[in-house]
Coordinates of C-alpha atoms in Angstrom, one line a residue:
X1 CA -5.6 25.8 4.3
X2 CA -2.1 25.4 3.0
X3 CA -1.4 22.6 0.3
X4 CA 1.5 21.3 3.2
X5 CA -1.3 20.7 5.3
X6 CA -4.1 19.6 3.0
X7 CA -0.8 16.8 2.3
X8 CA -0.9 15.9 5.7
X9 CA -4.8 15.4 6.1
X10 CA -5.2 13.3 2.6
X11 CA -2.3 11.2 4.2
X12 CA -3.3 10.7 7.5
X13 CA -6.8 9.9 6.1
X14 CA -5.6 7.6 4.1
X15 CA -3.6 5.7 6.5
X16 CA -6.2 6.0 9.4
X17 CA -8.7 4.4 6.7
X18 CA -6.2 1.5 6.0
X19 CA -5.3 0.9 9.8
X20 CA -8.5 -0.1 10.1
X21 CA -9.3 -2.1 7.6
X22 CA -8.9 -5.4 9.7
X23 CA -12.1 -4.8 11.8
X24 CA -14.3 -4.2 8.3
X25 CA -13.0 -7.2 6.6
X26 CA -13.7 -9.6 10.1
X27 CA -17.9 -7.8 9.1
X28 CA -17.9 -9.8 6.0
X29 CA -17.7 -12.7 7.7
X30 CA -19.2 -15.7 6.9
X31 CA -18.1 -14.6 2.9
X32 CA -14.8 -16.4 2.0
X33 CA -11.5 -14.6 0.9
X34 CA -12.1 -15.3 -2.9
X35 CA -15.5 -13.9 -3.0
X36 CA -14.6 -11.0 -0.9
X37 CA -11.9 -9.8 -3.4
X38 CA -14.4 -10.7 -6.1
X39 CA -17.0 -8.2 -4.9
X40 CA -14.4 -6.0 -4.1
X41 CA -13.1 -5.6 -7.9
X42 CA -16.3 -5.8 -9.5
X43 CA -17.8 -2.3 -7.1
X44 CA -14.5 -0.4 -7.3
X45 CA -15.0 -0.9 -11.1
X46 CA -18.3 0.4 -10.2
X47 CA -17.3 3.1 -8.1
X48 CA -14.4 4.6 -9.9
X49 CA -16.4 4.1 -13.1
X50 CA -18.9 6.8 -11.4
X51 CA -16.2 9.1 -10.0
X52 CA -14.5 9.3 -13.6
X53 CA -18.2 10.2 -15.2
X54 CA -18.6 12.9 -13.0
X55 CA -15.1 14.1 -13.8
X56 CA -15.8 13.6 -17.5
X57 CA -12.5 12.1 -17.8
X58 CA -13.4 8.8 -19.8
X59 CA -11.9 9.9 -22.6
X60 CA -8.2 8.7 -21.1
X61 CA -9.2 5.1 -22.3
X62 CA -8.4 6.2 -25.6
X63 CA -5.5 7.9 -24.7
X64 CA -4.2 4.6 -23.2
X65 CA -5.3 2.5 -25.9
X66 CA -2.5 3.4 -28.2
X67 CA -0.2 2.9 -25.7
X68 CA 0.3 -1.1 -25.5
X69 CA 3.5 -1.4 -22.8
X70 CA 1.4 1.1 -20.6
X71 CA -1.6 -1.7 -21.0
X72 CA 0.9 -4.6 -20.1
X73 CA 2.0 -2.6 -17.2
X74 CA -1.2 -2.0 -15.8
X75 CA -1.6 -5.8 -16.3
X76 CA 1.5 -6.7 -14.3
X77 CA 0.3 -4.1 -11.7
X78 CA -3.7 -5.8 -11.5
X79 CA -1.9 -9.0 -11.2
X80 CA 0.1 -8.0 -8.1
X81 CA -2.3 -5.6 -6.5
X82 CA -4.9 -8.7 -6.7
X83 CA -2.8 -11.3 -5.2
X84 CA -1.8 -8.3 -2.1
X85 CA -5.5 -7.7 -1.0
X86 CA -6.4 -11.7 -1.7
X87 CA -3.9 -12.5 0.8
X88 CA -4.8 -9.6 3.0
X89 CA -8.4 -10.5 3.1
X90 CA -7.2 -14.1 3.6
X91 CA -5.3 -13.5 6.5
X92 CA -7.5 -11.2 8.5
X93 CA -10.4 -14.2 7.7
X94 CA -7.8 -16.5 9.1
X95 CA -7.2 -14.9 12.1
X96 CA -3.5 -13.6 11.3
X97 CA -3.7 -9.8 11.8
X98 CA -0.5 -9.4 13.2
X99 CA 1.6 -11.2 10.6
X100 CA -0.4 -9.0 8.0
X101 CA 0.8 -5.8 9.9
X102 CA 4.2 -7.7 9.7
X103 CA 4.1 -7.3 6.3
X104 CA 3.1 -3.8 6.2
X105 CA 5.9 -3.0 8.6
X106 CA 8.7 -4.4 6.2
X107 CA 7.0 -3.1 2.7
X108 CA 9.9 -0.5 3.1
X109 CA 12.8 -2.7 3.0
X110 CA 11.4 -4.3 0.5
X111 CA 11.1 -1.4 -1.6
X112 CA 14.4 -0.5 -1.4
X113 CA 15.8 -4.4 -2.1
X114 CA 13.8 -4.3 -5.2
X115 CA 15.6 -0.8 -6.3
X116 CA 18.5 -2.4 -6.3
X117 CA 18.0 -5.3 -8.1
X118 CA 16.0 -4.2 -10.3
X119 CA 16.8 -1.0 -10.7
X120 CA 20.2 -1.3 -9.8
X121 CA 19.8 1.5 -7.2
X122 CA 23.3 1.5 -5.3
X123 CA 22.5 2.0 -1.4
X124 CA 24.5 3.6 1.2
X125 CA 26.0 1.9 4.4
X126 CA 23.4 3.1 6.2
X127 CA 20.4 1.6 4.0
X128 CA 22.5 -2.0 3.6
X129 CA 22.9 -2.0 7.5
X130 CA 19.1 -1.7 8.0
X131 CA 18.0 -4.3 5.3
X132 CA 20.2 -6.5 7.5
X133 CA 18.9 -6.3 10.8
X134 CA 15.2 -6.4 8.6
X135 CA 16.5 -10.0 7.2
X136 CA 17.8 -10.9 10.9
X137 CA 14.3 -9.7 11.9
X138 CA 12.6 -12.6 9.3
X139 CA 14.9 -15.2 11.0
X140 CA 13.8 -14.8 14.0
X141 CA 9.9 -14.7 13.2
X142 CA 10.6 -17.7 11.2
X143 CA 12.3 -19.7 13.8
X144 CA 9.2 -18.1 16.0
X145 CA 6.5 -19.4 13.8
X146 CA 8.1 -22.1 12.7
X147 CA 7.8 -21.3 9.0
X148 CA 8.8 -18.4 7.1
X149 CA 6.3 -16.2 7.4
X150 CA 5.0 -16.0 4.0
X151 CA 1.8 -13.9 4.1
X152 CA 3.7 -11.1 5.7
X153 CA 6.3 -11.6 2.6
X154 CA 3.9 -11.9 0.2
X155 CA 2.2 -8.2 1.3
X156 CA 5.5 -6.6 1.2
X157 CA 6.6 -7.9 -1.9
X158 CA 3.3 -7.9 -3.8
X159 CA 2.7 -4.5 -2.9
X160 CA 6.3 -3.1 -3.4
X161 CA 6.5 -4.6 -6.8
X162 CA 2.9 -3.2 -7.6
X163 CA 4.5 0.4 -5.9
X164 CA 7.4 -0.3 -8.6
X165 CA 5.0 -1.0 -11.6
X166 CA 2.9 2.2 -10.5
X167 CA 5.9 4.6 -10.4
X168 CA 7.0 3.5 -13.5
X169 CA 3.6 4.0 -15.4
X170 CA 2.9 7.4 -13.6
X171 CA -0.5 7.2 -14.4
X172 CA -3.0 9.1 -11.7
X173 CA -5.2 7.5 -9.1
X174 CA -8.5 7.2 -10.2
X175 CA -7.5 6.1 -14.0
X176 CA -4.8 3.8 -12.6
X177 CA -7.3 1.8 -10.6
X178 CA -10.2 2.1 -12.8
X179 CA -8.4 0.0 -15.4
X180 CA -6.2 -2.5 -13.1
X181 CA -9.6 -3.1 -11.5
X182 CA -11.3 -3.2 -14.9
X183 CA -8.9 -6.4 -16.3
X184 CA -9.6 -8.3 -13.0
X185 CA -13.6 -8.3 -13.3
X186 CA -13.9 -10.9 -16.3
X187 CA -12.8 -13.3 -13.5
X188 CA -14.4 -11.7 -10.8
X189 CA -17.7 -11.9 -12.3
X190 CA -17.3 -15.5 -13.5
X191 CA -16.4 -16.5 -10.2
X192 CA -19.5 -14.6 -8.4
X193 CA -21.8 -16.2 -11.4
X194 CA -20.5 -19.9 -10.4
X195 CA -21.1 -19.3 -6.8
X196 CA -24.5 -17.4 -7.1
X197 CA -25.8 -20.5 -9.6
X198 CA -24.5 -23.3 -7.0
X199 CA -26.1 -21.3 -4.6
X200 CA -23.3 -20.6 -2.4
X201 CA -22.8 -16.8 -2.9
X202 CA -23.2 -15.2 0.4
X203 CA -24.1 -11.8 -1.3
X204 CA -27.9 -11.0 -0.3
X205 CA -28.5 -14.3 2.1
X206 CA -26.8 -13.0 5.5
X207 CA -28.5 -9.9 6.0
X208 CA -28.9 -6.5 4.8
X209 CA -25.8 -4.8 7.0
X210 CA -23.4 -7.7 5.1
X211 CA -24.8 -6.8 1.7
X212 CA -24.6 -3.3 2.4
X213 CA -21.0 -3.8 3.4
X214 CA -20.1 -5.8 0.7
X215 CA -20.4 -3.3 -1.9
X216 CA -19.0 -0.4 -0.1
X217 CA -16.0 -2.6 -0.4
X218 CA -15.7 -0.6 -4.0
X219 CA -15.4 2.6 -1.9
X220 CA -13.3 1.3 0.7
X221 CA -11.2 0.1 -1.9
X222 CA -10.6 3.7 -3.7
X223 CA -11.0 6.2 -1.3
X224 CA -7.9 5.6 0.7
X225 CA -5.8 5.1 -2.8
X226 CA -7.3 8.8 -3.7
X227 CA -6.1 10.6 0.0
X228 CA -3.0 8.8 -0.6
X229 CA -2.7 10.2 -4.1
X230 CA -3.6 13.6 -2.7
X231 CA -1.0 13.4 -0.1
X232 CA 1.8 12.5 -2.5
X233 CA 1.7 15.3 -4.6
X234 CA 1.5 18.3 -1.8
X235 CA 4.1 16.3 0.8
X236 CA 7.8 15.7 0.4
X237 CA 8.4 12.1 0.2
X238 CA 10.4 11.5 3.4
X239 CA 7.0 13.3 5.3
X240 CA 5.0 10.7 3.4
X241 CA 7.4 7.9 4.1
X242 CA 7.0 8.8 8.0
X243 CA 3.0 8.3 7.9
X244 CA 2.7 5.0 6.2
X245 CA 3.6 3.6 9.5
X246 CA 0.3 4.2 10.9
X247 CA -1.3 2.1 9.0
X248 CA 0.8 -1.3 10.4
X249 CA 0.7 0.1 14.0
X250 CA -3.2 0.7 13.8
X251 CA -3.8 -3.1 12.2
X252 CA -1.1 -4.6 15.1
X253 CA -3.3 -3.1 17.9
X254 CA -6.3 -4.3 16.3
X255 CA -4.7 -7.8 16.1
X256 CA -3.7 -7.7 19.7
X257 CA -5.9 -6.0 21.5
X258 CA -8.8 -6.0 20.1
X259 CA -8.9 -10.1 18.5
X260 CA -6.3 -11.0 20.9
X261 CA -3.6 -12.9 19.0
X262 CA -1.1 -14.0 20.5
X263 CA 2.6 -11.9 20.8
X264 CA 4.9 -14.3 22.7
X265 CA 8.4 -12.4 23.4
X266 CA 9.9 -14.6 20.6
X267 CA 7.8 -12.7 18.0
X268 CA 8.1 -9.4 20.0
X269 CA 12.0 -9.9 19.3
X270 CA 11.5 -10.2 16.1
X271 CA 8.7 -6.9 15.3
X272 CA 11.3 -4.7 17.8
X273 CA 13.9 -5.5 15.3
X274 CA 11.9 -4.5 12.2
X275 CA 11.0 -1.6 13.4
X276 CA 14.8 -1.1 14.7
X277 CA 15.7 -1.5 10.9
X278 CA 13.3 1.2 10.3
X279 CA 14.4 4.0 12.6
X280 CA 17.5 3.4 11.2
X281 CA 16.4 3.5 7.6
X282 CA 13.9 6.5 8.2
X283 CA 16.7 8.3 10.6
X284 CA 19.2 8.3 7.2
X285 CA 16.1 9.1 4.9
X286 CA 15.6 12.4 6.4
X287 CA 19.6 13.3 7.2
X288 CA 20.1 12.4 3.5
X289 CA 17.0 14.7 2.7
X290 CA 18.0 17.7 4.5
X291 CA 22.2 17.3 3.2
X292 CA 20.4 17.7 0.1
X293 CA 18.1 20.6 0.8
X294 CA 21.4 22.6 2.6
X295 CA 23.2 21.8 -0.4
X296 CA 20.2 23.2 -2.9
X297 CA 20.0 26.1 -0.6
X298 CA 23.8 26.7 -1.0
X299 CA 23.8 26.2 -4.5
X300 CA 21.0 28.5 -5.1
X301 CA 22.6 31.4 -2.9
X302 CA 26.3 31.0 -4.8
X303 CA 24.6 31.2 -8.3
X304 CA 21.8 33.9 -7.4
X305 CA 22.5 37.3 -9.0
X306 CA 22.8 39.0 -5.4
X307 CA 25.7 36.4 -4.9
X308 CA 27.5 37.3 -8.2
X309 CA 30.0 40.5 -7.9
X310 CA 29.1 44.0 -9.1
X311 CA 30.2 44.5 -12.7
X312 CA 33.3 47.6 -12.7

């Protein structure tokens, strides 16, 4: 199997795994958000802890010890990547699959506001034209919900600012989430050992299936950041940019048709022009992409030595 292809099936597998991710998180049910996340740091500690011993690849602790901003990084990115799957836990529990798609769907735009001011990225007609009709989109779902709707923002941003953090640090996968997960479980842990001693924990009082499920959380938690990890490094970026919208489209059917929230045409307005501002921001992704690849291709060709002429 080529590595093009292998790129394709690590991304589609990832995706696929967080489409779905709604209908796991309603079969923790009766366990709260909080606790949820809880047991859901603590095993992919766990988890990845295990993966990394079978790798033999401990030894990269040390390696990042000495490296302090790396460490405050990985902070800043454990800080952001815990408050996106608290409030995606929290809004699945609470009945809100679509606005959580919502989120998913605009992560994009978001990525791109936050490369320009932050890193004072400098966009093309094109790409300010589609973060407009993306901020006309938010007006209208706010005058259809009749509040902004914050957990949808709070995804995007949370998660584009941890996608940010993560670029910057360019640290792999497995390591990366090891030790993000690692500086959440001190607080994890407390907060399972108040519940389990006021004997509200719901971990090993529902049934065996619940238990079961919540610490496969750990693996639910890493094996779709590991595909994903795969995928990057065999696909070009616009082919990977093109599959992350399986994941929103997958948790909007299973907020629709299979819990049955509602999607009065207000709020169908205002998803139809989301994803309006994403054809247009994909369309100029991959025309920019291939000017680019025509103008390598030309450049290659007029500095080859078959291109040069034939010394006299």
């Amino acid at each position: 199997m080529t590595p093009l292809r292998l790129g394709y099936l690590y991304g589609l597998g990832a995706y696929l795994l967080w489409g779905i991710f709604p209908l796991y998180f309603k079969l923790l049910r009766p366990t709260g958000p909080v606790e949820i996340l809880a047991h859901r740091v603590v095993w992919s500690v766990v988890f990845v802890a295990l993966l990394l011993g079978a790798m033999r690849n401990i030894g990269f602790l040390r390696r990042l010890g000495r490296r302090p901003r790396a460490l405050a990084g990985i902070g800043a990115a454990a800080t952001l990547i815990g408050l996106n799957w608290f409030t995606y836990i929290y809004g699945v529990n609470s009945d809100r699959v679509v606005e959580t798609a919502l989120g998913y769907f605009i992560n994009p735009l978001v990525v791109v506001l936050l490369g320009v001011v932050v890193l004072r990225e400098r966009l093309r007609r094109v790409q300010w034209i589609a973060l407009g009709v993306g901020a006309l989109a938010v007006a209208v779902l706010t005058i259809d919900y009749g509040r902004l709707p914050y957990l949808a923002l709070v995804l995007a941003f949370s998660f584009g600012g941890y996608s940010l953090v993560k670029k910057q640090l360019g640290l792999p996968a497995a390591e990366g989430l090891f030790v993000e997960s690692a500086m959440l479980i001190l607080p994890a842990l407390a907060y399972l050992g108040w519940l389990t001693s006021s004997g509200e924990a719901t971990f090993g009082h529902v049934s065996a299936g619940h238990t079961t499920l919540l610490v496969l959380s750990g693996a639910a938690t890493a094996v779709p950041l590991l595909l994903f990890a795969g995928a990057a490094n065999r696909l070009p970026l616009t082919s990977l940019g093109m599959l992350q919208y399986v994941a929103p489209v997958l948790q909007l059917a299973c907020g629709v048709l299979i819990f049955h929230e509602p999607m009065p045409p207000a709020r169908l307005a205002g998803f139809a022009l989301v994803w309006l501002a994403l054809i247009i921001f994909t369309a100029d992704a991959v025309r920019q992409t291939r000017q680019t690849r025509r103008a390598r291709r030309a450049h290659l060709a007029a500095t080859s030595p078959d291109a040069l002429p034939a010394p006299r």
